[in-house]
Short mmCIF file of C-alpha atoms in Angstrom, two decimals:
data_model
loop_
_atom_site.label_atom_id
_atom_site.label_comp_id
_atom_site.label_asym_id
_atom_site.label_seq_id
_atom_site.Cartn_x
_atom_site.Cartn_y
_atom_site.Cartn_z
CA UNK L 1034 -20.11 -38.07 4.23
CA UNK L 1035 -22.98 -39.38 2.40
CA UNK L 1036 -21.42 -41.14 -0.97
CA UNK L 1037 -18.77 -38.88 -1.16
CA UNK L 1038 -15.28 -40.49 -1.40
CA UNK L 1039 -12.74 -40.86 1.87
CA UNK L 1040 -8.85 -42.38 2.14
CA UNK L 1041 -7.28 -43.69 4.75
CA UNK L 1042 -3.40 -43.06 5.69
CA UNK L 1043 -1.19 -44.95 8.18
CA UNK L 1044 -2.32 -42.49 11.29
CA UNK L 1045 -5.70 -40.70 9.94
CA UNK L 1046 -9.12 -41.21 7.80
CA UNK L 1047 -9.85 -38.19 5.16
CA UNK L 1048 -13.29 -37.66 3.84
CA UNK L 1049 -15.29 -35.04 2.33
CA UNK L 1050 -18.36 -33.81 4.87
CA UNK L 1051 -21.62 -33.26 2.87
CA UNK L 1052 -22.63 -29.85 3.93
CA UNK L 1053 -26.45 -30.48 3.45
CA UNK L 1054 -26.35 -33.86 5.41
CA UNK L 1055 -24.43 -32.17 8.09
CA UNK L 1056 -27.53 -29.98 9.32
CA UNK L 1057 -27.08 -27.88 6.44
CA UNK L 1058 -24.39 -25.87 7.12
CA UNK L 1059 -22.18 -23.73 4.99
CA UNK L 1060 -18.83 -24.56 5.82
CA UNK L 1061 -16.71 -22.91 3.25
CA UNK L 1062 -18.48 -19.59 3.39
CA UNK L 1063 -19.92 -19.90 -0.32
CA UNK L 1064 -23.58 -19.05 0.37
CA UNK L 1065 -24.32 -22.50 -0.29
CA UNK L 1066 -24.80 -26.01 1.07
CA UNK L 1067 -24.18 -28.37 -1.82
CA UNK L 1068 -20.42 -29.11 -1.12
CA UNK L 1069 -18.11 -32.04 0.40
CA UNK L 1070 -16.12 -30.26 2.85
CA UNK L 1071 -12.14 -32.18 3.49
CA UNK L 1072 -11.94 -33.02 6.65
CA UNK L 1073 -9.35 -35.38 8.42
CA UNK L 1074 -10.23 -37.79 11.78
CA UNK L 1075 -6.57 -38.78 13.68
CA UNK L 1076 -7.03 -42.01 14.34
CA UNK L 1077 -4.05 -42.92 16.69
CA UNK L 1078 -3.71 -39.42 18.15
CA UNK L 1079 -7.15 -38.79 19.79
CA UNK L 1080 -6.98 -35.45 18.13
CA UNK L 1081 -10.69 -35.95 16.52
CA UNK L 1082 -11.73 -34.47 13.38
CA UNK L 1083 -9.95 -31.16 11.87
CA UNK L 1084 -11.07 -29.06 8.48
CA UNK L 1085 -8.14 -28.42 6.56
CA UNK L 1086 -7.77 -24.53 5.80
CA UNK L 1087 -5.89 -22.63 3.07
CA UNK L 1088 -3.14 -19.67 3.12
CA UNK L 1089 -5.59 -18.31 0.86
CA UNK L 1090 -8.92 -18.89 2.97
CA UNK L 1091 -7.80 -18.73 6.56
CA UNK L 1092 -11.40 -19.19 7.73
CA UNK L 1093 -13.38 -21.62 5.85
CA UNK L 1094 -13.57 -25.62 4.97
CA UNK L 1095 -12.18 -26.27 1.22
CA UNK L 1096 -14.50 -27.78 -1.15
CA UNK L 1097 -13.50 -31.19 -2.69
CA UNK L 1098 -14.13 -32.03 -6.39
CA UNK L 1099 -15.43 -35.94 -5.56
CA UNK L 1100 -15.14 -36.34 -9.43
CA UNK L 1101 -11.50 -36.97 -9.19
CA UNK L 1102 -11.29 -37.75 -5.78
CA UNK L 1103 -8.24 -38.82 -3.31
CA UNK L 1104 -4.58 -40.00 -3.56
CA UNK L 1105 -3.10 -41.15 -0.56
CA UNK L 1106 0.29 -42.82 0.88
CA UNK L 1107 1.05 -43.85 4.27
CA UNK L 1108 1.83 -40.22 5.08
CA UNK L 1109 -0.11 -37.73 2.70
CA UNK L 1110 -2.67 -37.12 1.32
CA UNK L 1111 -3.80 -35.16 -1.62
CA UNK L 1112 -7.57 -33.76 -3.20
CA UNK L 1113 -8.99 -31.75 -5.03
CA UNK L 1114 -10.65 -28.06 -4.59
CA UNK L 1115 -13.19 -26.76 -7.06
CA UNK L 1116 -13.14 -23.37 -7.73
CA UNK L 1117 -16.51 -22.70 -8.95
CA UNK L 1118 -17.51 -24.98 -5.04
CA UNK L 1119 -15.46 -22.74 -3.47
CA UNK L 1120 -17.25 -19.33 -3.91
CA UNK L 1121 -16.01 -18.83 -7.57
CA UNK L 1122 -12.96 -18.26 -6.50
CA UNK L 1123 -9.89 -18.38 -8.85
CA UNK L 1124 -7.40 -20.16 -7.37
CA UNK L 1125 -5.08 -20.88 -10.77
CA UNK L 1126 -4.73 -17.72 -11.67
CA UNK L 1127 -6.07 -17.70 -15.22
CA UNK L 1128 -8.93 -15.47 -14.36
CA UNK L 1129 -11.58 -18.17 -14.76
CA UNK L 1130 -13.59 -20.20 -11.83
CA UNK L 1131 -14.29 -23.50 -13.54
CA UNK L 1132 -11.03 -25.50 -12.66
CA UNK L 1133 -10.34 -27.90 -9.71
CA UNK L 1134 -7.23 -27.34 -8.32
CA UNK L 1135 -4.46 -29.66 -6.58
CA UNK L 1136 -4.47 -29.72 -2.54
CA UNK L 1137 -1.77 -31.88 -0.69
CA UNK L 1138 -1.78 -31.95 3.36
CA UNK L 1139 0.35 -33.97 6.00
CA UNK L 1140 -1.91 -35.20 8.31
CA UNK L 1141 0.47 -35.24 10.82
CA UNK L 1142 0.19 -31.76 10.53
CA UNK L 1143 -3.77 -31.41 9.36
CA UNK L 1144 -4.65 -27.77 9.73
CA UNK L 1145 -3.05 -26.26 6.72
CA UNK L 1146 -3.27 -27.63 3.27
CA UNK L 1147 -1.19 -26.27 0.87
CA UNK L 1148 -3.33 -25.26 -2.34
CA UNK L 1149 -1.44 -25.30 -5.66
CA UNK L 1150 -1.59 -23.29 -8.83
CA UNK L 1151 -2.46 -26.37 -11.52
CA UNK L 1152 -5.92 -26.72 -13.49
CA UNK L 1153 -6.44 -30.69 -12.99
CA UNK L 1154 -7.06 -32.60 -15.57
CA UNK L 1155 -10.15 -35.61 -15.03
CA UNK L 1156 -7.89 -38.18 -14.48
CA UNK L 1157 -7.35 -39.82 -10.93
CA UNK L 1158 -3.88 -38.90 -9.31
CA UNK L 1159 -1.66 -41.09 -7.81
CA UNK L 1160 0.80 -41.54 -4.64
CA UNK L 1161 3.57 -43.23 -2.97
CA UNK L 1162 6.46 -43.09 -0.52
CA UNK L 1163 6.11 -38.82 -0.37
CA UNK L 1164 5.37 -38.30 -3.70
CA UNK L 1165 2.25 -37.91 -5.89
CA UNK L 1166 1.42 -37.59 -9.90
CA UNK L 1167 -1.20 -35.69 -11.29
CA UNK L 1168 -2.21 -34.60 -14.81
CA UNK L 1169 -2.36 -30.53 -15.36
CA UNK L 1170 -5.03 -29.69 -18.34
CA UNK L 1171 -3.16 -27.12 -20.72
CA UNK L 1172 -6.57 -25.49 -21.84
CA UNK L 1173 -7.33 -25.02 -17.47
CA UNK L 1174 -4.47 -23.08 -17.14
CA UNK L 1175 -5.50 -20.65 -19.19
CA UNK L 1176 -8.85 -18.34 -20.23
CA UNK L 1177 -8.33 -18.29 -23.41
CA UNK L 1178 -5.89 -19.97 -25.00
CA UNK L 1179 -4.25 -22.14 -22.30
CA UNK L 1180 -0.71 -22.97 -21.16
CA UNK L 1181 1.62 -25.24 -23.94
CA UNK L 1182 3.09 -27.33 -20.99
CA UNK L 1183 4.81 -30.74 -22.91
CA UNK L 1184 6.38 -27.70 -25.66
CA UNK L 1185 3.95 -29.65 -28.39
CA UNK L 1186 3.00 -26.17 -29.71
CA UNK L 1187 -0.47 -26.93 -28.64
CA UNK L 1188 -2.78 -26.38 -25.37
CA UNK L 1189 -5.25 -29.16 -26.09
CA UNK L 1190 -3.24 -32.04 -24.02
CA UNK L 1191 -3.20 -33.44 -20.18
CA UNK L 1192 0.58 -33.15 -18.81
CA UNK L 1193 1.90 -35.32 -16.49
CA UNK L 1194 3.86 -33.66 -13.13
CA UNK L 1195 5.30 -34.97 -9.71
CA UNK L 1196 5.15 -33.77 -6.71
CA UNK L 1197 7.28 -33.95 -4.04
CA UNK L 1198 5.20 -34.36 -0.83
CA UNK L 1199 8.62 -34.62 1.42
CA UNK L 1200 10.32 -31.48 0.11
CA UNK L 1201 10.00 -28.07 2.52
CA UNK L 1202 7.61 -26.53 0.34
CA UNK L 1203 6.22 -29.49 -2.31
CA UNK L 1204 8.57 -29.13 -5.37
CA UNK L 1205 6.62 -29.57 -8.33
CA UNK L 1206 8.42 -31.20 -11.77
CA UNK L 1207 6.53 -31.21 -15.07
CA UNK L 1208 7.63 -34.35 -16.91
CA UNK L 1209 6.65 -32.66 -20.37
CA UNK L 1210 4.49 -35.63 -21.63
CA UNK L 1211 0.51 -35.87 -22.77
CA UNK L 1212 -0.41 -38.48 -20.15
CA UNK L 1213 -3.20 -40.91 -20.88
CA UNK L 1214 -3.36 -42.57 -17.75
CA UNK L 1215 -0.74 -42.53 -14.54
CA UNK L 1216 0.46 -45.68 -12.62
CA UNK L 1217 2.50 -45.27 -9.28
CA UNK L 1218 4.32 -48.38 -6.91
CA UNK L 1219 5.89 -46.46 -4.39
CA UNK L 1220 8.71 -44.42 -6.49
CA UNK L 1221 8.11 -46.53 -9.48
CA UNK L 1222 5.42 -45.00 -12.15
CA UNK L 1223 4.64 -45.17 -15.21
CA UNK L 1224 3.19 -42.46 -17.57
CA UNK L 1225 0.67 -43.56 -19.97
CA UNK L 1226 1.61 -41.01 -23.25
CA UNK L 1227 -0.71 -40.93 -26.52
CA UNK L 1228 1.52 -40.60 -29.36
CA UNK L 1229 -1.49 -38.06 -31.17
CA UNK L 1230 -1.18 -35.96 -28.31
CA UNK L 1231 2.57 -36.13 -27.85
CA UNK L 1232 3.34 -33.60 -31.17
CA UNK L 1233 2.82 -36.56 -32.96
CA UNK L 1234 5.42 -38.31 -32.08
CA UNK L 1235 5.51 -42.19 -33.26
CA UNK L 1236 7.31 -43.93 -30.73
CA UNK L 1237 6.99 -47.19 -31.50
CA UNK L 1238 7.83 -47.15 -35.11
CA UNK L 1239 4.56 -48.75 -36.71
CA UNK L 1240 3.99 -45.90 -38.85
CA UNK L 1241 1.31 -44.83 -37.31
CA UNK L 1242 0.15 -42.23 -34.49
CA UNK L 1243 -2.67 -44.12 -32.75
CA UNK L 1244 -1.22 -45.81 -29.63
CA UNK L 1245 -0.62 -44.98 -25.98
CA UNK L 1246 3.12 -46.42 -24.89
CA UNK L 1247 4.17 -46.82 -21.50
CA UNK L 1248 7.28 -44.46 -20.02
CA UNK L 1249 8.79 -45.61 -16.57
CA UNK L 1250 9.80 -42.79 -13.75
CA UNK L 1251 11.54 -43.38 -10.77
CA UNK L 1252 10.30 -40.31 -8.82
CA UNK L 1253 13.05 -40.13 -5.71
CA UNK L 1254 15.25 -39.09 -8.58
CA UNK L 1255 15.44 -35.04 -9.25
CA UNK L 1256 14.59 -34.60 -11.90
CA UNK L 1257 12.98 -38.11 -12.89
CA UNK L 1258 14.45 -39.25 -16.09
CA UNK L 1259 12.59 -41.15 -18.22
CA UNK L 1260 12.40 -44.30 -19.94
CA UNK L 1261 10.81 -45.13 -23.37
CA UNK L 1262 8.93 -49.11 -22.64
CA UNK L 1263 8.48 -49.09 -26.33
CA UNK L 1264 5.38 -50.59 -25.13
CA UNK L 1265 1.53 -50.07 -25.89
CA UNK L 1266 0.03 -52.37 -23.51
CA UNK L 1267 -3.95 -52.95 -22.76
CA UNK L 1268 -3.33 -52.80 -19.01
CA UNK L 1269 -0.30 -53.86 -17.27
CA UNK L 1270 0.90 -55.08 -13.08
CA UNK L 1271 4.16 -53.79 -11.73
CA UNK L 1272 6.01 -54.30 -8.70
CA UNK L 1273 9.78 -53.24 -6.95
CA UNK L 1274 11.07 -56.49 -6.71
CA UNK L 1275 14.57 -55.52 -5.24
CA UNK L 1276 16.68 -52.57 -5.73
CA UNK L 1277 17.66 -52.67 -8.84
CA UNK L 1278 14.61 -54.10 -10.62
CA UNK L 1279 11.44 -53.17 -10.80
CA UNK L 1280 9.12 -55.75 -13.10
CA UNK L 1281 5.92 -55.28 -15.37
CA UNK L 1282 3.74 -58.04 -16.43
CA UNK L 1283 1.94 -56.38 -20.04
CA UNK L 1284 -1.14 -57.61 -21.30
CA UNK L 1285 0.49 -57.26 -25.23
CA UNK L 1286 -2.15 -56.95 -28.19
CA UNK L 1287 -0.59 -58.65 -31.20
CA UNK L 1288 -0.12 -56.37 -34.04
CA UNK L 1289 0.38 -53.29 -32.01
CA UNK L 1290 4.07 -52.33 -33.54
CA UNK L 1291 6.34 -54.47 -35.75
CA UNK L 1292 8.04 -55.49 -32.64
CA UNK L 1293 4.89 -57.19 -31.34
CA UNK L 1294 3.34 -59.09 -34.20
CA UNK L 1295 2.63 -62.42 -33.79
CA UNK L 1296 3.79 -62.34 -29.89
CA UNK L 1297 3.32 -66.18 -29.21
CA UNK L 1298 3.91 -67.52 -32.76
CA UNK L 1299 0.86 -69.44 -33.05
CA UNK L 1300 0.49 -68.23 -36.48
CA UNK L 1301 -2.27 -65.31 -36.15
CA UNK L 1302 -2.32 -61.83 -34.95
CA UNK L 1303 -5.32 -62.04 -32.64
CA UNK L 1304 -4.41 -62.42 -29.34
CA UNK L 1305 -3.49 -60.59 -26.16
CA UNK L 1306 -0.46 -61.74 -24.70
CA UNK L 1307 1.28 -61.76 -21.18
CA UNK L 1308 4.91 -60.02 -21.92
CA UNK L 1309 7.57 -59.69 -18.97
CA UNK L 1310 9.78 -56.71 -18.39
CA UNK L 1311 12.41 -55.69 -15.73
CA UNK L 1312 13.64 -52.44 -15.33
CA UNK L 1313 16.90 -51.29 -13.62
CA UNK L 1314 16.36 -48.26 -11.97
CA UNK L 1315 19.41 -47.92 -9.71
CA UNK L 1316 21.08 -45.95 -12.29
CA UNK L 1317 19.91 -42.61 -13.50
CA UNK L 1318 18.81 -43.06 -16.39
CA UNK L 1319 17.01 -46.28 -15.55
CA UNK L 1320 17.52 -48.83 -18.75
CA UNK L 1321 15.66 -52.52 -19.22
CA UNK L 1322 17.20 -55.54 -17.68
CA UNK L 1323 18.72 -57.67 -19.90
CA UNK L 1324 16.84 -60.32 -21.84
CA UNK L 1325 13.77 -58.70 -21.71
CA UNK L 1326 11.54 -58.43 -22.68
CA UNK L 1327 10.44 -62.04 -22.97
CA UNK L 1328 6.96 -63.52 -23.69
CA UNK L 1329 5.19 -65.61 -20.47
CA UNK L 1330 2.96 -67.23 -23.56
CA UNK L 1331 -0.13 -66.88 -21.94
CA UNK L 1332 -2.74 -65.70 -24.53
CA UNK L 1333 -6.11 -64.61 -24.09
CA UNK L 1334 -8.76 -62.35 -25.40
CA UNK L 1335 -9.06 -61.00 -21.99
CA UNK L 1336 -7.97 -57.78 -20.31
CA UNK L 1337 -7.95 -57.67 -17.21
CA UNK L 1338 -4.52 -56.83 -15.32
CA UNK L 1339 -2.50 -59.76 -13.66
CA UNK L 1340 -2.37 -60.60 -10.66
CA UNK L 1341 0.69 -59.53 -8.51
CA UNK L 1342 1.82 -62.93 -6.32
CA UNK L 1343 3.62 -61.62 -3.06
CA UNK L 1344 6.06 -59.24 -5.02
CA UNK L 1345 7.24 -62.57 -7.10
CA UNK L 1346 5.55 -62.92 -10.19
CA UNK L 1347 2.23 -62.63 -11.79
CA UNK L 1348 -1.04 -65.35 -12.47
CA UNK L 1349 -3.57 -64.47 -15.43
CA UNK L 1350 -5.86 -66.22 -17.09
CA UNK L 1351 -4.51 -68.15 -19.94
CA UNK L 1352 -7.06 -69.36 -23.24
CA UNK L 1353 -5.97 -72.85 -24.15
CA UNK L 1354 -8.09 -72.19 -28.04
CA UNK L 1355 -5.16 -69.20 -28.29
CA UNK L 1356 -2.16 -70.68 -26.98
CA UNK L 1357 -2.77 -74.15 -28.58
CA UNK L 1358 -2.16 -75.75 -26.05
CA UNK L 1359 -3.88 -78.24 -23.37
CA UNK L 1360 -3.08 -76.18 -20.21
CA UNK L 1361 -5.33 -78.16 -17.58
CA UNK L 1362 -4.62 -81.61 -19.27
CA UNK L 1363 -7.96 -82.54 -19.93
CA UNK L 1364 -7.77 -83.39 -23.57
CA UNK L 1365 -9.32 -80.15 -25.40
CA UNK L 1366 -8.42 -77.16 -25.78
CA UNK L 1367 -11.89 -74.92 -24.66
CA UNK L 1368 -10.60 -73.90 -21.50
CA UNK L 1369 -9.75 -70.76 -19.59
CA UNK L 1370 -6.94 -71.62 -17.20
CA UNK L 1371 -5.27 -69.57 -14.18
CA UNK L 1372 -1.28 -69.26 -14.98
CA UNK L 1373 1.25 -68.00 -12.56
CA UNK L 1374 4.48 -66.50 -13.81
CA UNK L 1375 7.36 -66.92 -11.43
CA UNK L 1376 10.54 -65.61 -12.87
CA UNK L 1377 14.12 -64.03 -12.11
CA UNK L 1378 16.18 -62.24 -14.62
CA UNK L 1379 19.79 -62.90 -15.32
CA UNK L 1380 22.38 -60.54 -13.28
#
């Protein structure tokens, strides 16, 4: 497999089989040896290793686009085939061979993988519990002028669709947003959407159109309906916590949106901020639990993502300089100090 990427689910390992460090052999019948070949090993079923195939090429190995990789759940798995690594071949129908398209196989069932229509975006997919989120690049899906997919009245954005692994056939749902980035606990994700890229839309009211908020999907529902976080987070943890809440610990840069000034009220608007959220999403439409959100005040210039603690609350590093105040006891106020956020909301 060389350096190529490889997954593993619950019953099998899926990797991508250099051709030319696999005695040189063309596998997918492109006249070539340069590709990573899918390939899936059963692992509990002694069935050894199988090469996916295609409706479309009943013959040959599919070329993966390492690029943007694997998604996988305990069941499925999903990657990538490029068109231009698999013979120049188009496989989106928009009569152009420089897309990577969307492949999704049981491997339970390994033989056939079932090869969808959708110009990928670069931008890593993600899975969970039978279903998977990708981003579909408007200006792929077309030759010339591309496909308006979030109804933006442009074809310059990355859209944001789910797909529904358990379905007979792998129903596909276009969530009509520009994503930035995707997020995805089991049914629980969270779409990433630039404002810019969004027909301008300012969503957070701070009059301007530069941010990236956070919308929350719970996927089992058909269609998902969304929520609006309000939220334009540096990075952010989630977990389900029980049924009917699902929680979000947001790293919160101050001055973001009038809603998110001076987060810990020490008087500047400099820091980044640990901000708690809990989201109902036993009801369709999901909503926000109630009193939240609500501020963990642990600052920091850092951004790196907490920590998720067992599926009960959060740690991050707290600065003592930006909360102003003496966190490890020691008498200053110069240190960096692990916090851990343990919390229940109100019924």
């Amino acid at each position: 497999v060389q350096n190529r990427p490889y997954q593993l689910t619950n019953r099998a390992a899926l990797y991508f089989i250099d051709e030319a460090s696999d005695g040189n052999l063309d596998l997918n019948g492109d006249g070539d040896v340069l590709d990573g070949i899918a390939a899936v090993f059963d692992l509990t079923g002694g069935g050894g290793e199988v090469r996916p195939i295609a409706t479309q090429f009943p013959s040959v190995g599919l070329a993966g686009d390492a690029g943007i990789g694997w998604a996988t759940d305990g069941e499925y798995a999903l990657f990538t085939v490029n068109e231009a690594d698999q013979g120049f071949r188009d496989l989106n129908g928009d009569m152009d061979w420089f897309d990577a398209t969307l492949a999704w196989i049981d491997p339970a069932n390994p033989f056939i993988a079932n090869l969808l229509p959708y110009a990928l975006a670069q931008k890593p997919m993600v899975a969970g519990d039978a279903r998977a989120m990708f981003a579909v690049s408007e200006t792929g899906m077309g030759a010339v002028i591309g496909l308006d997919l979030n109804d933006d009245f442009d074809t310059a954005d990355d859209v944001a669709f789910v797909l529904d692994m358990g379905s007979a056939s792998g129903t596909v749902t276009n969530l009509k947003l520009a994503c930035a980035a995707l997020e995805q606990d089991g049914v629980d994700a969270i779409v990433a959407v630039s404002e810019a890229s969004q027909a301008g839309t300012d969503f957070n009211g701070d009059g301007d159109l530069d941010d990236i908020l956070r919308f929350y999907f719970d996927v089992s529902e058909s269609p998902p309906a969304r929520l609006p976080l309000g939220i334009a987070p540096t990075t952010l943890a989630c977990f389900r916590y029980a049924d009917d809440e699902f929680r979000i610990a947001a790293v919160m840069p101050e001055g973001q949106s009038f809603n998110y000034s001076d987060i810990n009220q020490d008087g500047d608007e400099t820091d980044h901020v640990l901000v708690l959220f809990g989201v109902d999403p036993s009801i369709n439409p999901p909503r926000t639990r109630p009193q939240t959100p609500f501020v963990a005040e642990v600052a920091n210039l850092l951004t790196d993502p907490p920590l998720i603690l067992a599926d009960r609350g959060f740690a991050w590093a707290g600065s003592e300089q930006m909360a102003g105040l003496d966190l490890n006891g020691d008498g200053d106020l110069f240190d960096t100090v692990l916090q851990v956020v343990i919390y229940s909301l109100p019924e």
